[in-house]
Amino acid sequence: MRLLGPALLGVLFGAALGAAATCGYQSCPVTKPDMLNVHLIPHTHDDVGWLKTVDQYFFGDSVIPQLLADPSKRFIYVEVTFFARWWGLQTESMRQAVRQLVDEGRLEFVNGGWCMNDEAAVHYSAVIDQMTLGLHFLQETFGECGRPRVAWHIDPFGHSREQASLFAQMGYDGFFLGRIDYQDKLQRETLREMEQLWRGSGSLSPPVADLFTGVLPNGYNPPMALCWDQICSDNPIVDDDSEENNVESIVAYFLGTATAQVRASVMGHAKNYRTNHIVMTMGSDFQYENALLWYKNLDKLIKHVNAKQVSGSHVNVLYSTPSCYLWELNKANISWTVKYDDFFPYADGPHQFWTGYFTSRPALKRYERLSNNFLQVCNQLEALTGTQANTGPYGNANSSVLRQAMGVAQHHDAVSGTAKQHVTNDYAKQLSAGWDACQDCHESLLSQVIPVSSFTRAVRHHRGDAINELVFQASAPPLGYRTYSISRLAGRDPARFKVLKMLRDQPGTEHLSWSIENQHLRVLFDPRTGLLKQIENLDKNISLPVSQNFFWYNASTGNAVNEQASGAYIFRPNTSEPFLIAKGANLNHVKTEVVQEVYQNFSDWCSQVVRLYAGQPYVELEWTVGPIPIRDGLGKEIISRFETNLQTDGIFYTDSNGREILERRRNYRTTWNLSQTEPVAGNYYPVNSRIYIKDQKVQLTVLTDRSQGGSSIFDGSLELMVHRRLLHDDARGVGEPLLEPGDYHNGLVVRGRHLILLDTAESSAEQHRLWAQQEYMAPQLVLAPGGGPPYHPDQDNLKEYTALNHALPSNVHLLTLAQREPNSILIRLEHQFERGESVNGSMPAVINLQNLFSSFNVISLQEMSLAANQKREEMKRLIWQSSEGASSGAAEEQPSPASLDPTQITLQPMEIRTFLAQIQHQARSRRGV
Ligand SMILES: *[C@@H]1O[C@H](CO)[C@@H](O)[C@H](O)[C@H]1NC(C)=O
Ligand SMILES: *[C@@H]1O[C@H](CO)[C@@H](O)[C@H](O)[C@H]1NC(C)=O
Ligand SMILES: *[C@@H]1O[C@H](CO)[C@@H](O)[C@H](O)[C@H]1NC(C)=O
Ligand SMILES: *[C@@H]1O[C@H](CO)[C@@H](O)[C@H](O)[C@H]1NC(C)=O
Ligand SMILES: *[C@@H]1O[C@H](CO)[C@@H](O)[C@H](O)[C@H]1NC(C)=O
Ligand SMILES: *[C@@H]1O[C@H](CO)[C@@H](O)[C@H](O)[C@H]1NC(C)=O
Ligand SMILES: [Zn+2]
């Protein structure tokens, strides 16, 4: 329903002109210090998929007139992807009206990313990018008043510590959550720890990564019976003199609901919360399409509840926003306890662990990770060439399509794998269009042609008929490329080596070598089973018995105890004991100078290549799983499990969004006394890049090529869930079983890699950091038909280029190099190590940014907040007192030095520093080698 046309909006705006604009905390409504203040927060939660596009969802058309008509009304908006599309369709008078509302704090942006990202399956680099994209739009459109003060993740299914750290570094003053584990929540309510300071980093000096974090009382929904959207069915407030007048009963109910949270002894202070302010989220999924209904009822509620104050009520209701609520908490100047761990895994009941989505849709999860890698390459090419040079050796690179597609893919129903199949297809399509817009950029020894394995032939069906593959060792210089020319040599038979077939338990094969090795590692197989038996680190003289096999958990379909079925979100195995896919594997064996491989065939839908490349310090396990059979009527969740004799005492380690490492302990939570009701699912954690176990001496690390769920279900073991196919919906909203059809509609086949590192416990960190980094920032391979002269060994066939004048220190990574405007470039440098993690790696690093890049000169440099929407020296976050004393609250915010010396940029462990550089492109030069 439209109340006002754009013309009328223009008139209203005209009338409002002249009033001094105040946004931010200064624009917050007045509260009553001697009462319980109930902050009503009108909001909508808009999941970023295609289900509701801008064509179907126009919150603005309906909300803006309501806000314009009444200065007391407030509204918050969160997902910039929706807002940007809506904004693009508005008239100038509507835009002016919206700007006015933003300037007066009546329309407030919270969070402000392109989407509200998932926290379990995302990589920190993609989170930073998607937040930067959304916040940049708000800054360009609204200036400082468009800058969100508050982070708002009311729907993600569990919360990572890294997310808190990133938000703190982006300058947010507070963070609100909707979903935490039900046992955790109960304890927090009892202890009044619904609000705390969260210390997001073990390395960054407090309070850099400290973030005030509040758990909302009712997810993000209104109190029961008080939902007044057009899609709700609760009774509206009737306050005329008709028979249906229900004011008394609704007011009484509301006061009851509010004061149920008030302690009789401390009147005015909430029972579960610590101040005389509480918050109520008045809205939910895709609401406020007809804002009049909501606001009309809220107006009446406020009027009639506050009218009771004259007769002694101590409840004061008001329109508010999350930042105004936060502001009151801050003004209360009380001391808050500190949280150090994270909010994984999330359970909303004893058999409802949301740990399945850590793995759901493994192919999309991999594609998202690859796309992140490609986006960085695309950004770099664009930045290095500048706008004027859209052609040439680098080709065309337009990163904006992929950047937006990646922004969408971070959404908590996208990369999480919890969207419907056709929505998922659309996410993939958007990414693919992004690749196309970047695709024109070009890059491009010892080699060996080896036969394409029968496994590969089986997977690809008729999409290609190559019988051999070329393997050679390639590398690219940092921020550069190296070209390799490939041509056919006449008269050379590629298959000059033997492929050994080894059937397990076959007499007569004992004499065959059941091992592969390179300079650093030896991998032994058990001749009886064909399984991995032992890994040896030859450099360190470590040998560890390791067996590895694939298993499936039988998905529960619900039972008498609880009807919960395993589904896209939830992992619930029928029993804790998984089933073997096969007792062993038949092996093929290929040994060349470049690579040694063992092909393990477990079944017609599960196989693996165990691979050692010359010179590499890891064992590569390339697994191929699917189509998962379901003819037996059983949903299956496939794991790769490693078993060792390491004494691990229930402890294992997983990364947080690819960055810092968190210790996990089986059947244990750091902050409450866990009653474990799901011995497998309740011990699963997100693994974004690595998981490891160790004892005093030895550490076994598995690096992943995408996000997966992982655990250590018994001492000495490690497992990763690689794929799942389920026959039932888990009743959390997706409304479909997780039955990915794959290309041939018989079930999805997924291939991925696990890299295994075996090292001493003390020197492992360096290895796994560097290789995890390699894994997510692998050089891009671009194939182009060659037209050059045929290969000649004496000829200089290797062409390479690097945009760096000198190498970065080995503990520093160039996280971002992206063009912001012509001649303005966004640069992020990160220290890759945690404090105390590595003797050399954890040292501070110093970089000279002035002459780092060969293709442009840095004219001036401005340090920015992490999402680059605020100057670093203007970042002034609210100060909070903590139970830890001065370490968090009163400590200084580490302002950057008054004058930044671009020749001496220092990075402390885990620090990311963000710069906007004005640059001047140099004439392009190439350095041949
Ligand atoms: C906050 O409380 C501390 C002591 O707990 C006090 O030193 C400080 O002055 C207070 N700040 C304000 C703004 O009231
Ligand atoms: C990049 O692509 C987007 C979307 O197609 C387009 O709007 C934009 O103008 C392009 N940018 C450049 C620099 O070509
Ligand atoms: C390697 O370790 C084995 C047993 O742990 C030990 O017997 C052997 O002496 C070691 N070799 C070297 C070269 O350190
Ligand atoms: C697998 O789980 C299903 C559903 O929970 C159950 O009916 C079936 O008996 C189980 N099968 C096996 C082999 O455990
Ligand atoms: C597993 O399957 C068995 C056999 O159908 C059933 O009795 C049991 O309740 C199931 N357990 C769960 C957790 O689904
Ligand atoms: C793997 O083994 C299965 C039987 O378990 C067989 O059907 C399949 O053809 C084998 N695959 C390859 C590639 O050898
Ligand atoms: Zn959502």
mmCIF file of C-alpha atoms in Angstrom, residues 367-605:
data_model
loop_
_atom_site.group_PDB
_atom_site.id
_atom_site.type_symbol
_atom_site.label_atom_id
_atom_site.label_comp_id
_atom_site.label_asym_id
_atom_site.label_seq_id
_atom_site.Cartn_x
_atom_site.Cartn_y
_atom_site.Cartn_z
ATOM 1 C CA TYR A 367 33.398 -22.715 -5.903
ATOM 2 C CA GLU A 368 32.993 -19.863 -3.463
ATOM 3 C CA ARG A 369 36.558 -20.316 -2.238
ATOM 4 C CA LEU A 370 37.947 -20.469 -5.767
ATOM 5 C CA SER A 371 35.945 -17.383 -6.640
ATOM 6 C CA ASN A 372 37.479 -15.537 -3.709
ATOM 7 C CA ASN A 373 40.880 -16.402 -5.055
ATOM 8 C CA PHE A 374 39.919 -15.280 -8.534
ATOM 9 C CA LEU A 375 38.415 -12.043 -7.273
ATOM 10 C CA GLN A 376 41.748 -11.155 -5.670
ATOM 11 C CA VAL A 377 43.526 -11.823 -8.951
ATOM 12 C CA CYS A 378 40.972 -9.759 -10.817
ATOM 13 C CA ASN A 379 41.297 -6.923 -8.294
ATOM 14 C CA GLN A 380 45.040 -6.972 -8.596
ATOM 15 C CA LEU A 381 45.032 -6.831 -12.375
ATOM 16 C CA GLU A 382 42.569 -3.979 -12.344
ATOM 17 C CA ALA A 383 44.607 -2.109 -9.759
ATOM 18 C CA LEU A 384 47.887 -2.654 -11.527
ATOM 19 C CA THR A 385 46.674 -1.614 -14.937
ATOM 20 C CA GLY A 386 44.393 1.250 -14.020
ATOM 21 C CA THR A 387 41.220 2.142 -15.859
ATOM 22 C CA GLN A 388 42.887 3.519 -18.913
ATOM 23 C CA ALA A 389 44.430 0.194 -19.713
ATOM 24 C CA ASN A 390 41.651 -2.236 -20.261
ATOM 25 C CA THR A 391 43.428 -4.124 -22.935
ATOM 26 C CA GLY A 392 46.933 -5.305 -23.435
ATOM 27 C CA PRO A 393 48.812 -8.207 -21.965
ATOM 28 C CA TYR A 394 46.591 -8.236 -18.910
ATOM 29 C CA GLY A 395 43.354 -8.167 -20.863
ATOM 30 C CA ASN A 396 40.125 -6.761 -19.505
ATOM 31 C CA ALA A 397 39.346 -7.112 -15.872
ATOM 32 C CA ASN A 398 36.106 -5.808 -14.432
ATOM 33 C CA SER A 399 35.967 -6.988 -10.859
ATOM 34 C CA SER A 400 32.674 -5.439 -9.845
ATOM 35 C CA VAL A 401 30.438 -8.250 -11.063
ATOM 36 C CA LEU A 402 32.415 -10.886 -9.204
ATOM 37 C CA ARG A 403 32.748 -8.678 -6.122
ATOM 38 C CA GLN A 404 28.984 -8.355 -5.883
ATOM 39 C CA ALA A 405 28.418 -12.031 -6.590
ATOM 40 C CA MET A 406 30.884 -12.880 -3.836
ATOM 41 C CA GLY A 407 29.069 -10.444 -1.556
ATOM 42 C CA VAL A 408 25.861 -12.348 -2.173
ATOM 43 C CA ALA A 409 27.583 -15.720 -1.781
ATOM 44 C CA GLN A 410 28.663 -14.877 1.783
ATOM 45 C CA HIS A 411 25.041 -14.694 2.899
ATOM 46 C CA HIS A 412 24.110 -17.038 5.751
ATOM 47 C CA ASP A 413 21.967 -19.189 3.474
ATOM 48 C CA ALA A 414 24.385 -19.158 0.544
ATOM 49 C CA VAL A 415 27.894 -20.427 1.263
ATOM 50 C CA SER A 416 26.358 -22.171 4.265
ATOM 51 C CA GLY A 417 24.623 -24.515 1.810
ATOM 52 C CA THR A 418 21.190 -23.984 3.346
ATOM 53 C CA ALA A 419 19.323 -22.468 0.413
ATOM 54 C CA LYS A 420 16.962 -24.349 -1.843
ATOM 55 C CA GLN A 421 18.520 -26.081 -4.821
ATOM 56 C CA HIS A 422 17.301 -23.564 -7.384
ATOM 57 C CA VAL A 423 18.466 -20.647 -5.235
ATOM 58 C CA THR A 424 21.843 -22.339 -4.912
ATOM 59 C CA ASN A 425 22.010 -22.690 -8.679
ATOM 60 C CA ASP A 426 21.421 -18.963 -8.903
ATOM 61 C CA TYR A 427 24.261 -18.183 -6.468
ATOM 62 C CA ALA A 428 26.569 -20.291 -8.626
ATOM 63 C CA LYS A 429 25.316 -18.590 -11.771
ATOM 64 C CA GLN A 430 26.050 -15.166 -10.312
ATOM 65 C CA LEU A 431 29.580 -16.250 -9.435
ATOM 66 C CA SER A 432 30.038 -17.621 -12.910
ATOM 67 C CA ALA A 433 28.955 -14.315 -14.457
ATOM 68 C CA GLY A 434 31.525 -12.662 -12.202
ATOM 69 C CA TRP A 435 34.220 -14.939 -13.542
ATOM 70 C CA ASP A 436 33.197 -14.061 -17.073
ATOM 71 C CA ALA A 437 33.619 -10.349 -16.407
ATOM 72 C CA CYS A 438 37.151 -11.035 -15.166
ATOM 73 C CA GLN A 439 37.975 -13.848 -17.465
ATOM 74 C CA ASP A 440 39.926 -11.918 -20.018
ATOM 75 C CA CYS A 441 42.913 -11.523 -17.841
ATOM 76 C CA HIS A 442 45.886 -13.646 -18.832
ATOM 77 C CA GLU A 443 48.759 -15.185 -16.935
ATOM 78 C CA SER A 444 49.676 -18.295 -17.718
ATOM 79 C CA LEU A 445 60.696 -27.402 -16.348
ATOM 80 C CA LEU A 446 60.277 -30.637 -15.419
ATOM 81 C CA SER A 447 57.114 -32.141 -16.754
ATOM 82 C CA GLN A 448 55.471 -35.458 -17.165
ATOM 83 C CA VAL A 449 52.490 -36.687 -19.079
ATOM 84 C CA ILE A 450 50.545 -39.214 -17.098
ATOM 85 C CA PRO A 451 47.355 -41.039 -17.991
ATOM 86 C CA VAL A 452 44.112 -39.511 -16.847
ATOM 87 C CA SER A 453 42.886 -41.812 -14.129
ATOM 88 C CA SER A 454 39.870 -43.985 -14.629
ATOM 89 C CA PHE A 455 38.373 -42.139 -11.654
ATOM 90 C CA THR A 456 38.611 -38.865 -13.486
ATOM 91 C CA ARG A 457 37.238 -40.396 -16.636
ATOM 92 C CA ALA A 458 34.291 -41.712 -14.664
ATOM 93 C CA VAL A 459 33.596 -38.347 -13.049
ATOM 94 C CA ARG A 460 33.666 -36.274 -16.173
ATOM 95 C CA HIS A 461 31.570 -38.660 -18.300
ATOM 96 C CA HIS A 462 31.542 -37.260 -21.824
ATOM 97 C CA ARG A 463 32.869 -33.797 -20.946
ATOM 98 C CA GLY A 464 36.293 -34.280 -22.431
ATOM 99 C CA ASP A 465 38.184 -37.194 -23.758
ATOM 100 C CA ALA A 466 41.812 -36.527 -22.911
ATOM 101 C CA ILE A 467 43.597 -39.697 -22.003
ATOM 102 C CA ASN A 468 46.724 -38.135 -20.609
ATOM 103 C CA GLU A 469 47.379 -35.247 -18.302
ATOM 104 C CA LEU A 470 50.433 -33.074 -18.103
ATOM 105 C CA VAL A 471 51.993 -32.620 -14.708
ATOM 106 C CA PHE A 472 54.740 -30.121 -14.138
ATOM 107 C CA GLN A 473 55.892 -27.967 -11.330
ATOM 108 C CA ALA A 474 54.803 -24.430 -11.781
ATOM 109 C CA SER A 475 55.058 -21.422 -9.581
ATOM 110 C CA ALA A 476 54.284 -17.779 -9.957
ATOM 111 C CA PRO A 477 56.114 -14.861 -8.404
ATOM 112 C CA PRO A 478 54.152 -12.911 -5.804
ATOM 113 C CA LEU A 479 51.670 -10.537 -7.390
ATOM 114 C CA GLY A 480 52.720 -11.622 -10.808
ATOM 115 C CA TYR A 481 52.540 -14.296 -13.393
ATOM 116 C CA ARG A 482 54.723 -16.781 -15.129
ATOM 117 C CA THR A 483 53.895 -18.096 -18.545
ATOM 118 C CA TYR A 484 54.520 -21.684 -19.472
ATOM 119 C CA SER A 485 54.332 -22.748 -23.076
ATOM 120 C CA ILE A 486 53.195 -26.239 -23.777
ATOM 121 C CA SER A 487 53.633 -27.992 -27.059
ATOM 122 C CA ARG A 488 53.559 -31.524 -28.305
ATOM 123 C CA LEU A 489 56.818 -33.299 -28.861
ATOM 124 C CA ALA A 490 56.900 -35.518 -31.880
ATOM 125 C CA GLY A 491 57.517 -39.176 -31.334
ATOM 126 C CA ARG A 492 57.582 -39.192 -27.551
ATOM 127 C CA ASP A 493 55.481 -41.834 -25.897
ATOM 128 C CA PRO A 494 54.042 -40.271 -22.789
ATOM 129 C CA ALA A 495 53.402 -43.502 -20.943
ATOM 130 C CA ARG A 496 56.951 -44.591 -20.412
ATOM 131 C CA PHE A 497 56.346 -45.695 -16.875
ATOM 132 C CA LYS A 498 54.450 -48.560 -15.432
ATOM 133 C CA VAL A 499 51.081 -48.302 -13.787
ATOM 134 C CA LEU A 500 51.068 -50.988 -11.154
ATOM 135 C CA LYS A 501 47.774 -52.494 -10.221
ATOM 136 C CA MET A 502 47.645 -53.776 -6.729
ATOM 137 C CA LEU A 503 44.648 -55.651 -5.516
ATOM 138 C CA ARG A 504 44.577 -55.909 -1.805
ATOM 139 C CA ASP A 505 44.934 -59.341 -0.292
ATOM 140 C CA GLN A 506 46.314 -60.674 -3.547
ATOM 141 C CA PRO A 507 49.047 -63.235 -3.150
ATOM 142 C CA GLY A 508 52.055 -62.415 -5.253
ATOM 143 C CA THR A 509 51.968 -58.650 -4.773
ATOM 144 C CA GLU A 510 53.938 -58.618 -1.524
ATOM 145 C CA HIS A 511 57.124 -57.784 -3.361
ATOM 146 C CA LEU A 512 55.650 -54.584 -4.774
ATOM 147 C CA SER A 513 56.533 -51.342 -3.158
ATOM 148 C CA TRP A 514 53.634 -50.328 -0.938
ATOM 149 C CA SER A 515 54.981 -46.884 -0.414
ATOM 150 C CA ILE A 516 55.536 -43.579 -2.153
ATOM 151 C CA GLU A 517 58.088 -40.990 -1.225
ATOM 152 C CA ASN A 518 59.818 -37.750 -2.056
ATOM 153 C CA GLN A 519 62.705 -35.829 -0.452
ATOM 154 C CA HIS A 520 60.651 -35.007 2.642
ATOM 155 C CA LEU A 521 58.055 -37.650 3.150
ATOM 156 C CA ARG A 522 57.356 -41.327 2.847
ATOM 157 C CA VAL A 523 53.841 -42.735 2.856
ATOM 158 C CA LEU A 524 53.275 -46.411 3.519
ATOM 159 C CA PHE A 525 50.218 -48.472 2.679
ATOM 160 C CA ASP A 526 48.969 -51.646 4.245
ATOM 161 C CA PRO A 527 49.129 -54.443 1.661
ATOM 162 C CA ARG A 528 46.243 -56.263 3.274
ATOM 163 C CA THR A 529 43.811 -53.362 3.087
ATOM 164 C CA GLY A 530 45.240 -50.859 0.635
ATOM 165 C CA LEU A 531 44.785 -48.187 3.307
ATOM 166 C CA LEU A 532 47.242 -45.554 4.398
ATOM 167 C CA LYS A 533 49.336 -47.048 7.173
ATOM 168 C CA GLN A 534 52.148 -44.699 8.086
ATOM 169 C CA ILE A 535 53.517 -41.258 7.290
ATOM 170 C CA GLU A 536 57.166 -40.436 7.807
ATOM 171 C CA ASN A 537 58.717 -37.005 7.906
ATOM 172 C CA LEU A 538 62.213 -37.797 6.664
ATOM 173 C CA ASP A 539 63.643 -34.391 7.544
ATOM 174 C CA LYS A 540 62.585 -34.625 11.152
ATOM 175 C CA ASN A 541 62.838 -38.373 11.592
ATOM 176 C CA ILE A 542 59.199 -38.619 12.656
ATOM 177 C CA SER A 543 57.115 -41.590 11.775
ATOM 178 C CA LEU A 544 53.486 -41.753 12.731
ATOM 179 C CA PRO A 545 51.152 -44.671 12.160
ATOM 180 C CA VAL A 546 48.174 -43.093 10.415
ATOM 181 C CA SER A 547 45.300 -45.014 8.943
ATOM 182 C CA GLN A 548 42.690 -43.256 6.878
ATOM 183 C CA ASN A 549 39.386 -44.463 5.536
ATOM 184 C CA PHE A 550 35.976 -43.222 4.447
ATOM 185 C CA PHE A 551 32.847 -43.842 6.489
ATOM 186 C CA TRP A 552 29.237 -42.801 6.392
ATOM 187 C CA TYR A 553 26.997 -41.708 9.200
ATOM 188 C CA ASN A 554 23.483 -42.977 8.801
ATOM 189 C CA ALA A 555 21.297 -39.877 8.799
ATOM 190 C CA SER A 556 18.559 -39.920 11.373
ATOM 191 C CA THR A 557 15.060 -39.478 10.069
ATOM 192 C CA GLY A 558 13.799 -38.666 13.533
ATOM 193 C CA ASN A 559 12.744 -41.107 16.173
ATOM 194 C CA ALA A 560 10.511 -41.499 19.189
ATOM 195 C CA VAL A 561 12.900 -39.548 21.406
ATOM 196 C CA ASN A 562 12.891 -36.588 19.076
ATOM 197 C CA GLU A 563 11.488 -36.131 15.628
ATOM 198 C CA GLN A 564 14.479 -34.173 14.375
ATOM 199 C CA ALA A 565 15.897 -35.434 11.077
ATOM 200 C CA SER A 566 19.322 -34.703 9.646
ATOM 201 C CA GLY A 567 19.087 -31.999 6.982
ATOM 202 C CA ALA A 568 20.791 -29.089 5.300
ATOM 203 C CA TYR A 569 21.367 -27.302 8.624
ATOM 204 C CA ILE A 570 21.284 -30.047 11.183
ATOM 205 C CA PHE A 571 23.514 -33.077 11.552
ATOM 206 C CA ARG A 572 21.922 -35.893 13.456
ATOM 207 C CA PRO A 573 23.365 -39.354 12.880
ATOM 208 C CA ASN A 574 21.240 -42.370 13.637
ATOM 209 C CA THR A 575 24.092 -43.836 15.662
ATOM 210 C CA SER A 576 27.461 -42.494 16.752
ATOM 211 C CA GLU A 577 29.248 -45.323 14.997
ATOM 212 C CA PRO A 578 29.728 -44.626 11.287
ATOM 213 C CA PHE A 579 29.727 -47.417 8.696
ATOM 214 C CA LEU A 580 32.691 -48.305 6.530
ATOM 215 C CA ILE A 581 32.253 -47.630 2.851
ATOM 216 C CA ALA A 582 34.742 -50.420 2.196
ATOM 217 C CA LYS A 583 37.146 -52.346 4.393
ATOM 218 C CA GLY A 584 39.931 -51.465 2.033
ATOM 219 C CA ALA A 585 40.846 -50.200 -1.369
ATOM 220 C CA ASN A 586 42.297 -51.550 -4.560
ATOM 221 C CA LEU A 587 45.340 -49.621 -5.605
ATOM 222 C CA ASN A 588 46.930 -48.328 -8.743
ATOM 223 C CA HIS A 589 50.371 -46.955 -8.462
ATOM 224 C CA VAL A 590 52.125 -44.347 -10.585
ATOM 225 C CA LYS A 591 55.693 -43.253 -9.954
ATOM 226 C CA THR A 592 57.429 -40.565 -11.942
ATOM 227 C CA GLU A 593 60.081 -38.004 -11.234
ATOM 228 C CA VAL A 594 57.494 -35.316 -10.699
ATOM 229 C CA VAL A 595 54.839 -37.118 -8.796
ATOM 230 C CA GLN A 596 54.168 -40.403 -7.099
ATOM 231 C CA GLU A 597 50.577 -41.427 -6.765
ATOM 232 C CA VAL A 598 48.540 -44.217 -5.327
ATOM 233 C CA TYR A 599 44.954 -44.489 -6.549
ATOM 234 C CA GLN A 600 42.689 -46.033 -3.970
ATOM 235 C CA ASN A 601 39.407 -47.396 -5.204
ATOM 236 C CA PHE A 602 37.057 -47.882 -2.281
ATOM 237 C CA SER A 603 33.835 -48.368 -4.201
ATOM 238 C CA ASP A 604 32.182 -47.246 -7.375
ATOM 239 C CA TRP A 605 31.358 -43.922 -5.698
#
